Tab-separated table of C-alpha atoms and ligand atoms in Angstrom:
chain	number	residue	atom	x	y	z
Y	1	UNK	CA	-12.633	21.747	-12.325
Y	2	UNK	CA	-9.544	23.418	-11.080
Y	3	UNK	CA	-10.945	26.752	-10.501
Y	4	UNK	CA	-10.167	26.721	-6.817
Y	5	UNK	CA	-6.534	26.021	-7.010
Y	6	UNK	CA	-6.394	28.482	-10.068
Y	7	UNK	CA	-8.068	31.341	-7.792
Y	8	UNK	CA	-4.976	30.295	-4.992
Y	9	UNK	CA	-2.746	30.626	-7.421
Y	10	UNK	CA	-3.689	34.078	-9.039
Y	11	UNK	CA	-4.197	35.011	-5.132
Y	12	UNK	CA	-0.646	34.380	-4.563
Y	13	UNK	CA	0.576	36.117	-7.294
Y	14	UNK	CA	-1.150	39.090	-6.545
Y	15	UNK	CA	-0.038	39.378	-2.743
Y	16	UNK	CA	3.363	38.697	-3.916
Y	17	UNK	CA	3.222	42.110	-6.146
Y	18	UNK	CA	1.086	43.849	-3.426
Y	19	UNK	CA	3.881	42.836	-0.618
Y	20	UNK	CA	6.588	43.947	-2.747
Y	21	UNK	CA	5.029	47.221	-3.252
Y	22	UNK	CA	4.264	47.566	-0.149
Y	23	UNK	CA	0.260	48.011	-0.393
Y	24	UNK	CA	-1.512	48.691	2.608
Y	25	UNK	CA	-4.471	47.914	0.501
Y	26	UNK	CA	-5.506	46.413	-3.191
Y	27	UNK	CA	-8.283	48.665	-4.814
Y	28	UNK	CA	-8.708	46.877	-7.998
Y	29	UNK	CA	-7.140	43.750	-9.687
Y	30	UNK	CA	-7.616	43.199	-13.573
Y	31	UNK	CA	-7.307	39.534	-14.272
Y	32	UNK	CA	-7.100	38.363	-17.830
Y	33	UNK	CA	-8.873	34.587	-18.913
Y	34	UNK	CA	-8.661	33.530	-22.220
Y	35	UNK	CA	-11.355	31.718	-23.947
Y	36	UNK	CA	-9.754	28.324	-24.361
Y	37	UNK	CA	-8.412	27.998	-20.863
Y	38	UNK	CA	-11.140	25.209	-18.962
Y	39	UNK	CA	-11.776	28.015	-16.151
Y	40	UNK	CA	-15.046	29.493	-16.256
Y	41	UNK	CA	-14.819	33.346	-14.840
Y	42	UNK	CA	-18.184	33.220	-13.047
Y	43	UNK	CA	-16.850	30.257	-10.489
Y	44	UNK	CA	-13.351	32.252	-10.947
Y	45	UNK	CA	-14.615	35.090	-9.505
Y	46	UNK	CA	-16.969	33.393	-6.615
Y	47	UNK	CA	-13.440	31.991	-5.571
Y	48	UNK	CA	-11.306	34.870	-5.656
Y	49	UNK	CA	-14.145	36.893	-3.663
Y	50	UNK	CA	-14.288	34.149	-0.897
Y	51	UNK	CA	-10.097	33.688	-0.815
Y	52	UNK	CA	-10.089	37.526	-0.690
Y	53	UNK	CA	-12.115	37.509	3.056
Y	54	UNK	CA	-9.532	39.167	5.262
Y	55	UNK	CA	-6.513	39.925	3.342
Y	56	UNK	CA	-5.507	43.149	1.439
Y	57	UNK	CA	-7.572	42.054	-1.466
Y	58	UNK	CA	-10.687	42.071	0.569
Y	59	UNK	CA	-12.238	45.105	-0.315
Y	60	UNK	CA	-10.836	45.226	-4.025
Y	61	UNK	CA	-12.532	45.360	-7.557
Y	62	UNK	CA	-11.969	42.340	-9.087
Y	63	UNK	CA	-12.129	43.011	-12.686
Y	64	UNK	CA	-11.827	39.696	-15.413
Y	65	UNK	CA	-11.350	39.820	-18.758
Y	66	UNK	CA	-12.082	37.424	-21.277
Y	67	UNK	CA	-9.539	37.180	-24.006
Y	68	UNK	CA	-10.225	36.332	-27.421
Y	69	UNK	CA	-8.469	33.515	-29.391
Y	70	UNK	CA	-6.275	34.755	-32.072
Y	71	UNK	CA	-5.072	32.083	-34.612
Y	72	UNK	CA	-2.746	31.659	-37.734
Y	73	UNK	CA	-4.106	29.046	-40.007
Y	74	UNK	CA	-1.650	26.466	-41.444
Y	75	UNK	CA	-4.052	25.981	-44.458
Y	76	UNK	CA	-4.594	29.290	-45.644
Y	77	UNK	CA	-2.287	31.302	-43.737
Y	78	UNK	CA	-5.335	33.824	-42.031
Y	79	UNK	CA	-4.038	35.885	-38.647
Y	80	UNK	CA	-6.560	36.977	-37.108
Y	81	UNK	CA	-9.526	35.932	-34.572
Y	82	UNK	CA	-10.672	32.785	-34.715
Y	83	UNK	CA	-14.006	31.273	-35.343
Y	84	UNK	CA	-15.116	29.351	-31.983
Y	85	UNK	CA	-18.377	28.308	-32.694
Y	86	UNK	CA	-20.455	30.385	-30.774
Y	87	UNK	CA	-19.470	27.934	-27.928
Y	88	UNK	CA	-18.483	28.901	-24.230
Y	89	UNK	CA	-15.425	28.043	-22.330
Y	90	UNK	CA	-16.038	24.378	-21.959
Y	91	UNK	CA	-16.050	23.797	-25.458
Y	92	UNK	CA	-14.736	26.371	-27.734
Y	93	UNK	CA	-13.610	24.642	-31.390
Y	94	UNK	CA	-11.115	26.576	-32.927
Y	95	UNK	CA	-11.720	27.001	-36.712
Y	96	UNK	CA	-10.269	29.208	-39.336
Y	97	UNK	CA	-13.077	31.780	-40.295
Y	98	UNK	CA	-11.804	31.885	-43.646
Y	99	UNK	CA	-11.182	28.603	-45.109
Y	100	UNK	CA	-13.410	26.623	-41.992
Y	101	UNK	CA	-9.735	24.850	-41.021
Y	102	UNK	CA	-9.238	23.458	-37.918
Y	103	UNK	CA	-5.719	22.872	-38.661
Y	104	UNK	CA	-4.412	26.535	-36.977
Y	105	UNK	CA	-1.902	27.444	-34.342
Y	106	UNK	CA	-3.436	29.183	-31.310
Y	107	UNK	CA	-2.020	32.953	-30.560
Y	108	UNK	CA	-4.274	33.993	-27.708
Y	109	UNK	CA	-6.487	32.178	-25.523
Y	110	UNK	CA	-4.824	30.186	-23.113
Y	111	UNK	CA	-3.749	33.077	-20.556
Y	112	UNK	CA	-4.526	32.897	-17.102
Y	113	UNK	CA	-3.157	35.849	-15.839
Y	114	UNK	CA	-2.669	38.794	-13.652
Y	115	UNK	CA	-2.360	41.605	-15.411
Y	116	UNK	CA	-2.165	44.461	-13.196
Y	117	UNK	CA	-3.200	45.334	-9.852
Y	118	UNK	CA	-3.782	49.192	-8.616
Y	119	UNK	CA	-2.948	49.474	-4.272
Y	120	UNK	CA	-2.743	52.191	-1.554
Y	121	UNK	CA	0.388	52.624	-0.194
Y	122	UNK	CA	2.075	55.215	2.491
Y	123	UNK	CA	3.844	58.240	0.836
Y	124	UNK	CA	7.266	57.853	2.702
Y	125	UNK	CA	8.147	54.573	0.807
Y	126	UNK	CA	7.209	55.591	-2.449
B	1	UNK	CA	-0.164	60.333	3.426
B	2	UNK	CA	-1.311	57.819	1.330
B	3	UNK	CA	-1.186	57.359	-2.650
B	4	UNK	CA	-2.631	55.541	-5.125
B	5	UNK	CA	-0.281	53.129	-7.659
B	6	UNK	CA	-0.899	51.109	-10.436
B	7	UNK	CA	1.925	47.971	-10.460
B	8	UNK	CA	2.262	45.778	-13.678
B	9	UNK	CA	2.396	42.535	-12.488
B	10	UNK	CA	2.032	40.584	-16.151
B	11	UNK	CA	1.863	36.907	-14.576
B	12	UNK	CA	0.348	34.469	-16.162
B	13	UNK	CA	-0.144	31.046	-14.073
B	14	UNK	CA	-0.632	29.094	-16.999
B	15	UNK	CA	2.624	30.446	-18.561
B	16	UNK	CA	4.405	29.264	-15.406
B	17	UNK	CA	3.408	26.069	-15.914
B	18	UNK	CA	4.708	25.702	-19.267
B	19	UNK	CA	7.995	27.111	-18.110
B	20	UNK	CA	7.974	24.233	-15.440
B	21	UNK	CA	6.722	21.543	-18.288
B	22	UNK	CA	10.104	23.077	-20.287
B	23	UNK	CA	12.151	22.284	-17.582
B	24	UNK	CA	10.754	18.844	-16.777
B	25	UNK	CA	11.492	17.998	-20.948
B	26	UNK	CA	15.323	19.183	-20.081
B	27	UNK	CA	15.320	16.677	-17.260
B	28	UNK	CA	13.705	14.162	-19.309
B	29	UNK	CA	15.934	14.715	-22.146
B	30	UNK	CA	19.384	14.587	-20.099
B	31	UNK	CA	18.867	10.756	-19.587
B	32	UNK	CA	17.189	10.380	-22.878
B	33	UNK	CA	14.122	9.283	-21.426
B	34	UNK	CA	10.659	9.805	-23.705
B	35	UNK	CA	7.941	10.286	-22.003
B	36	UNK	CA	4.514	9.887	-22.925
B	37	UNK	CA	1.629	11.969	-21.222
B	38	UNK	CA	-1.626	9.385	-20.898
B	39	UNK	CA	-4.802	11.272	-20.467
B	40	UNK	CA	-8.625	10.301	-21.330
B	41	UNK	CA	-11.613	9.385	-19.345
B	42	UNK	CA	-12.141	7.794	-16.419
B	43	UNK	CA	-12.225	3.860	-16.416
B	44	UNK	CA	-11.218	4.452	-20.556
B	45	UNK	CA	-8.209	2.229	-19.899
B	46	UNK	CA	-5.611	4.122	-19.183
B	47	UNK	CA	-3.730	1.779	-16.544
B	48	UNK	CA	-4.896	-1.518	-18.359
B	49	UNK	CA	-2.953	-0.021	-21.784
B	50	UNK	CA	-0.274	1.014	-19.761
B	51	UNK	CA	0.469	-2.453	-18.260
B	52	UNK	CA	0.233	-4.264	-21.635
B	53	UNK	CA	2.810	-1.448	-22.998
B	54	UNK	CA	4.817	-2.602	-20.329
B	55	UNK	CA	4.765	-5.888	-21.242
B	56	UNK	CA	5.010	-5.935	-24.901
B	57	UNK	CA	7.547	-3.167	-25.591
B	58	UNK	CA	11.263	-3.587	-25.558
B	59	UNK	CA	11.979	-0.834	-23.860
B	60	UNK	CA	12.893	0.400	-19.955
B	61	UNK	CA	9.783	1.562	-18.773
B	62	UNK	CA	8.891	3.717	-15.455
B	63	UNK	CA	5.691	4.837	-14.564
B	64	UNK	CA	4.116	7.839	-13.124
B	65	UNK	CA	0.620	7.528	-11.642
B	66	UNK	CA	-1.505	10.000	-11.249
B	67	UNK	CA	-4.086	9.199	-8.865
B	68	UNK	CA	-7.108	11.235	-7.500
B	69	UNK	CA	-6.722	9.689	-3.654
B	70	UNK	CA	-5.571	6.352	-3.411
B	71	UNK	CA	-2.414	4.541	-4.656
B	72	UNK	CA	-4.426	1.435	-6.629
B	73	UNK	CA	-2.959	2.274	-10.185
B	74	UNK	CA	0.564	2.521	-8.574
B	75	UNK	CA	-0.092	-0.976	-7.142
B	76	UNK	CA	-1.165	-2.394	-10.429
B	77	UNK	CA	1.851	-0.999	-12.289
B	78	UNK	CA	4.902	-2.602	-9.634
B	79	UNK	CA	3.488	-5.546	-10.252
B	80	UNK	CA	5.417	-5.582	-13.723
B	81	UNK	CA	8.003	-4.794	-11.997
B	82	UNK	CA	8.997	-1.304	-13.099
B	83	UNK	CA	9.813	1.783	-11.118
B	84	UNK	CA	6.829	3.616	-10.304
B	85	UNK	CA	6.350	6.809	-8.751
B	86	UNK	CA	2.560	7.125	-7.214
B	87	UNK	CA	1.562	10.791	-7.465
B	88	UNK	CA	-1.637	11.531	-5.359
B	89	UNK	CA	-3.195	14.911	-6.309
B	90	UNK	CA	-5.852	15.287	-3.978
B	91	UNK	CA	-8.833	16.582	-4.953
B	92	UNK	CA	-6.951	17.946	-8.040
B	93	UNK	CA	-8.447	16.941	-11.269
B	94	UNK	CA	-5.214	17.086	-13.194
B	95	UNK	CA	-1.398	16.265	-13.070
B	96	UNK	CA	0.547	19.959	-13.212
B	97	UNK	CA	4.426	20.651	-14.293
B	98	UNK	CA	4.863	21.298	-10.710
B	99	UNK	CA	3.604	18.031	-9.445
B	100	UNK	CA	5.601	15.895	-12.050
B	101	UNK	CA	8.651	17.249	-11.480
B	102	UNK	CA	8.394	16.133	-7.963
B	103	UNK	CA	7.765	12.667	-9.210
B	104	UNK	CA	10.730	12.828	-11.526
B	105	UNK	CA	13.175	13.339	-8.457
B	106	UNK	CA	11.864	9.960	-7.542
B	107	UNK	CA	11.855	8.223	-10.643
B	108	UNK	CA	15.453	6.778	-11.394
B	109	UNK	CA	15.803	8.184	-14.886
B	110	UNK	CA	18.830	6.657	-16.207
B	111	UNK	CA	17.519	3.131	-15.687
B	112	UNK	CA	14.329	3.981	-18.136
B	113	UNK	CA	14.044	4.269	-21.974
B	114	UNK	CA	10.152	5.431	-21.534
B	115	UNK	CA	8.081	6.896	-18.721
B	116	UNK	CA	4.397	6.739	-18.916
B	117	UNK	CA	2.709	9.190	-17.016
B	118	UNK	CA	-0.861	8.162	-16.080
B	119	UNK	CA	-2.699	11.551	-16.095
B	120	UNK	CA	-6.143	11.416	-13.531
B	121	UNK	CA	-9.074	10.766	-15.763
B	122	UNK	CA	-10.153	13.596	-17.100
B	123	UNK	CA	-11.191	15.034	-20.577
B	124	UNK	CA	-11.336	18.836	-19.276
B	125	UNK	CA	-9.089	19.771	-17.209
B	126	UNK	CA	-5.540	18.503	-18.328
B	127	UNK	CA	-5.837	20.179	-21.643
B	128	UNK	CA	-4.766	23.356	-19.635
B	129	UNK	CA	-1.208	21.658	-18.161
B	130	UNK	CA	1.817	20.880	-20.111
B	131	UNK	CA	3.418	18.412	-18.080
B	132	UNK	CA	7.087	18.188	-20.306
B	133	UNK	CA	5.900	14.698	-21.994
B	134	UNK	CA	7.326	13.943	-25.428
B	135	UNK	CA	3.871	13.047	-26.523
B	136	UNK	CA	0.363	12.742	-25.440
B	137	UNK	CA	-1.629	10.011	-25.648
B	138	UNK	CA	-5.637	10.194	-25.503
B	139	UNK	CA	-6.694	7.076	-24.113
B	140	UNK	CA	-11.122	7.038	-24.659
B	141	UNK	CA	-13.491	3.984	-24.703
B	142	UNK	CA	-16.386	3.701	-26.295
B	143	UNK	CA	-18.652	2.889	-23.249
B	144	UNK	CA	-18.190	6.486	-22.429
B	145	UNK	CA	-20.843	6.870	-25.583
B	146	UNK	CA	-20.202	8.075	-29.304
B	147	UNK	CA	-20.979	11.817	-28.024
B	148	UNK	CA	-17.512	11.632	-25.975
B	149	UNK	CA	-14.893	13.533	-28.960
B	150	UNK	CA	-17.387	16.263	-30.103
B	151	UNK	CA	-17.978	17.137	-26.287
B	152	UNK	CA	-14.496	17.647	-25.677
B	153	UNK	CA	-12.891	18.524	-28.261
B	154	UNK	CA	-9.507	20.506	-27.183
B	155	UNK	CA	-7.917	17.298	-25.663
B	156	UNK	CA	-8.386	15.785	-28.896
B	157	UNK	CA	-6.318	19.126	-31.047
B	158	UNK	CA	-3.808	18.667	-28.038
B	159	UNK	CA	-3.033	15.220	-28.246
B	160	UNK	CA	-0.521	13.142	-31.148
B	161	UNK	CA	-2.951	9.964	-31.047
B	162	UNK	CA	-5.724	8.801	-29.866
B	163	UNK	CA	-6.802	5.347	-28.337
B	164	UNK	CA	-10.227	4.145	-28.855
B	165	UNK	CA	-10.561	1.476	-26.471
B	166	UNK	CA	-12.958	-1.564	-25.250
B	167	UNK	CA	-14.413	-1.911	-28.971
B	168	UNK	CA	-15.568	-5.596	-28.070
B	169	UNK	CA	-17.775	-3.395	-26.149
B	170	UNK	CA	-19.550	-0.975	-28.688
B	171	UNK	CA	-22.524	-3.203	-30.202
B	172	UNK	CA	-23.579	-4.224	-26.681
B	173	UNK	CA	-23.806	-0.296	-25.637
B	174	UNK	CA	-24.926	0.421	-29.564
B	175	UNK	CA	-22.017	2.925	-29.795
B	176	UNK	CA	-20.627	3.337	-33.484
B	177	UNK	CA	-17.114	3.632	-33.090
B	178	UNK	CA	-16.482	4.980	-36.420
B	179	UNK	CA	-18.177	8.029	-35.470
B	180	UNK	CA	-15.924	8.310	-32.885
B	181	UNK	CA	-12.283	8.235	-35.005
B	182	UNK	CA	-14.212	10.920	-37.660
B	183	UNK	CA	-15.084	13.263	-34.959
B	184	UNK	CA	-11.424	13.208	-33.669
B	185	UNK	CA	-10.180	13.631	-37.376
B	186	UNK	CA	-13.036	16.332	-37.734
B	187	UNK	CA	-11.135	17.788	-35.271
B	188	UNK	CA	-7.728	17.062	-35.414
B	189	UNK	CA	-7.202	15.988	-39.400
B	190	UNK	CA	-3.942	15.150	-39.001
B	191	UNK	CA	-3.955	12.468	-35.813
B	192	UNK	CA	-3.411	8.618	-35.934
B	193	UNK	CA	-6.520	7.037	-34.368
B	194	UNK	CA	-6.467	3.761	-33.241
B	195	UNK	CA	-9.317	1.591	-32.403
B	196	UNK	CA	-8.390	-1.328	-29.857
B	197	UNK	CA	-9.579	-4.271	-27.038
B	198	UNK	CA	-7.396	-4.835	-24.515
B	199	UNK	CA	-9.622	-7.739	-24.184
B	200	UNK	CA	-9.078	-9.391	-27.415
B	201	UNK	CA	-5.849	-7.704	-28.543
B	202	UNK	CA	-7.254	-5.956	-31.143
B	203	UNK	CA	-5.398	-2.803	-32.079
B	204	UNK	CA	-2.589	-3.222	-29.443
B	205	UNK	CA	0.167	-4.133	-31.829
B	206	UNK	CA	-0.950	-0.841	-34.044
B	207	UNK	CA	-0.433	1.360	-30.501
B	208	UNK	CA	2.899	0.187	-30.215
B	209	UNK	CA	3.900	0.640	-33.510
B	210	UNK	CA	2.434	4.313	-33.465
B	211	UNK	CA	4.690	5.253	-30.192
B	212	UNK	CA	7.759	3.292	-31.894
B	213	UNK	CA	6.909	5.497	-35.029
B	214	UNK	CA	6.661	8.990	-32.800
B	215	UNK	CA	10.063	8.101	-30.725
B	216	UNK	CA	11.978	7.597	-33.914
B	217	UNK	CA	10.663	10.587	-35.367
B	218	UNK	CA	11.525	12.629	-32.045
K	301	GTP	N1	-14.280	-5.070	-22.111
K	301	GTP	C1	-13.158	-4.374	-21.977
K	301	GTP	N2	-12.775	-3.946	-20.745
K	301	GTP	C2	-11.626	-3.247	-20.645
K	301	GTP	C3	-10.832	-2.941	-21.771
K	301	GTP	N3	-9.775	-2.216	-21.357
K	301	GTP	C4	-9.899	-2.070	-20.016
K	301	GTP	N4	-11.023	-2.687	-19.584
K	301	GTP	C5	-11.532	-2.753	-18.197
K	301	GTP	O1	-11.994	-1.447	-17.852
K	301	GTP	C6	-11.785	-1.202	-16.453
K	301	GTP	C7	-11.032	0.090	-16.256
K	301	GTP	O2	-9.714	-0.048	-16.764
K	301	GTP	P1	-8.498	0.778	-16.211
K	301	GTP	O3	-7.300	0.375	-16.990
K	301	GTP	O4	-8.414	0.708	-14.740
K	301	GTP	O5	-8.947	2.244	-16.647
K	301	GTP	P2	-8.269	3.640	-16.268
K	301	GTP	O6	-8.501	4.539	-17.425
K	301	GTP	O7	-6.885	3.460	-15.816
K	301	GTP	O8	-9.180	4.083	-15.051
K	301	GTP	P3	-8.945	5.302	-14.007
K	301	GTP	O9	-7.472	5.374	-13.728
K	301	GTP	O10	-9.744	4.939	-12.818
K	301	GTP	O11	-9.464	6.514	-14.702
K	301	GTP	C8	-11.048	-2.421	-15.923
K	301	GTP	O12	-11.969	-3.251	-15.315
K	301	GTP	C9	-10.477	-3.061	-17.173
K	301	GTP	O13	-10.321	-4.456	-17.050
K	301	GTP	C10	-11.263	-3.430	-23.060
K	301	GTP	O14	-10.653	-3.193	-24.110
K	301	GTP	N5	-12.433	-4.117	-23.099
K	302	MG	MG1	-5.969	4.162	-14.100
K	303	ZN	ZN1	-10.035	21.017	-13.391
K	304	ZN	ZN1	-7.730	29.055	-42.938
């Protein structure tokens, strides 16, 4: 899987932010995975801790957050979340929970993102 | 004094991608060159379907190969005697936007009607990468065993048709291929699924005719 380059990439995004803001430290990042991406939080997470080790993002919360997958069905027109089988992030089938379609168009579920990170920074700058 | 500040940063990785994928189609699309993302499992076929494509089709055809660590594909497409860019990603399991549009600064687009790109062999992990292709192509065989579609079944939604290969194969590794093309119409109702052999021909002439079809459509 691609977790690890995933985990650089989200790592680099966040420094970017943190450097622009000038953080002298990262307290807490909230990361958002949806369901249908092939990245599996738990390895996520192991990753992010261990590319954390010495930077500003060493001592921070890392919080993940699964997203749900929202769908619009082409057959019956239903907006709304999606059926997924019970079924984990590996395998998730998308189907319409109100006609059983699998013919829908996928709203949520494919993020990979950072959504917002909360740092310490000197007064004087603010 | 310190303080404490929440910052917004709203990125999402996989959204950059698909910005880079967009700008790989514009590329693509200023020397009117379709491209056709090849993905499926390992050993499915892939390169083998590739090289008869070559062959038979009467187009200008380029190649982009996607290669875990060495350069063999590459090697077996210039052979044919087509451009081909080798792309080595590593220990990456999956072609990105990023990597691609390297290999399209090295791929002399206005001499090419169609660029294949050779994806690594993989039914997981490109599913999550756009890579700016016209179409995608799911490239399967069924020594891979008839299990193969319902275990991974969001490359199969994602893809505009699907190659079930090595068929001369199935009854000596008791695979039913027919269970195969109903699980990917389970899945995806709409998708053209074609059963071939590269060994016998079987198929082949149906594959072209399907990415003939899809490039006058596009
Ligand atoms: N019997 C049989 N063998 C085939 C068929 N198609 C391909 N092969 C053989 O299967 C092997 C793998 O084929 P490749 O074309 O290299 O497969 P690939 O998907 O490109 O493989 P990777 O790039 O390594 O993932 C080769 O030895 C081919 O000769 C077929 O239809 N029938
Ligand atoms: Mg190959
Ligand atoms: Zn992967
Ligand atoms: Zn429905």
């Amino acid at each position: 899987m691609h977790e690890l380059s995933m985990a650089q990439a989200i790592v680099d995004t966040i420094m970017d932010a943190a450097e622009k803001n000038n953080a002298e430290e990262i307290l807490e990042v909230t990361i958002e995975i949806g369901m249908l991406t092939m990245l599996n939080p738990e390895q996520l997470k192991f990753l992010l801790d261990v590319l954390a080790e010495g930077t500003l993002l060493e001592n921070a919360k890392i919080i993940i957050e699964d997203v749900p997958v929202e769908i619009n069905c082409r057959k019956c027109q239903y907006t709304g979340l999606a059926n997924t089988d019970g079924s984990d992030h590996y395998l998730a089938i998308v189907l319409c929970p109100q006609c059983g379609g699998r013919d829908v168009e996928t709203l949520t579920g494919k993020e990979c993102s950072v959504k917002n990170i909360k740092i310490e920074k000197s007064d004087e700058d603010a | 004094m310190h303080k404490i500040a929440d910052v917004e940063v709203q990125h999402d990785i996989m959204v950059a991608n698909r910005k880079l994928a967009r700008k790989n189609q514009k590329i693509l699309d200023k020397d009117q060159v379709f491209s056709v993302d090849v993905v499926g499992a390992i050993g499915s076929g892939k390169t083998s379907l590739i090289e008869a494509l070559i062959d038979a089709m009467n187009y200008k055809i380029g190649v982009i190969a996607g290669d875990v660590i060495s350069k063999y594909d590459a090697g077996r497409f210039e052979k044919h005697n087509v451009p081909v860019v080798g792309l080595n990603t590593g220990k990456e399991c999956h072609l990105d936007a990023h990597l691609v549009e390297h290999a399209l600064h090295d791929m002399p687009l206005e001499e090419i009607d169609i660029l294949f790109i050779e994806n690594v062999g993989n039914l997981i992990c490109p599913v999550d990468f756009d890579l700016g292709s016209h179409m995608r192509m799911a490239v399967i065989s069924v020594t891979e065993g008839d299990d193969t579609v319902e275990k991974h079944p969001l490359i199969f939604q994602d893809s505009d048709l699907v190659v079930i290969n090595k068929v001369d194969l199935a009854s000596a590794v008791g695979v039913d291929s027919d269970k195969m093309v109903n699980d990917v119409k389970h899945i995806n109702p709409e998708i053209q699924v074609i059963k071939t052999s590269l060994k016998t021909g079987l198929g082949f002439d149906e594959v072209i005719k399907a990415i003939d079809l899809y490039i006058s459509g596009h």
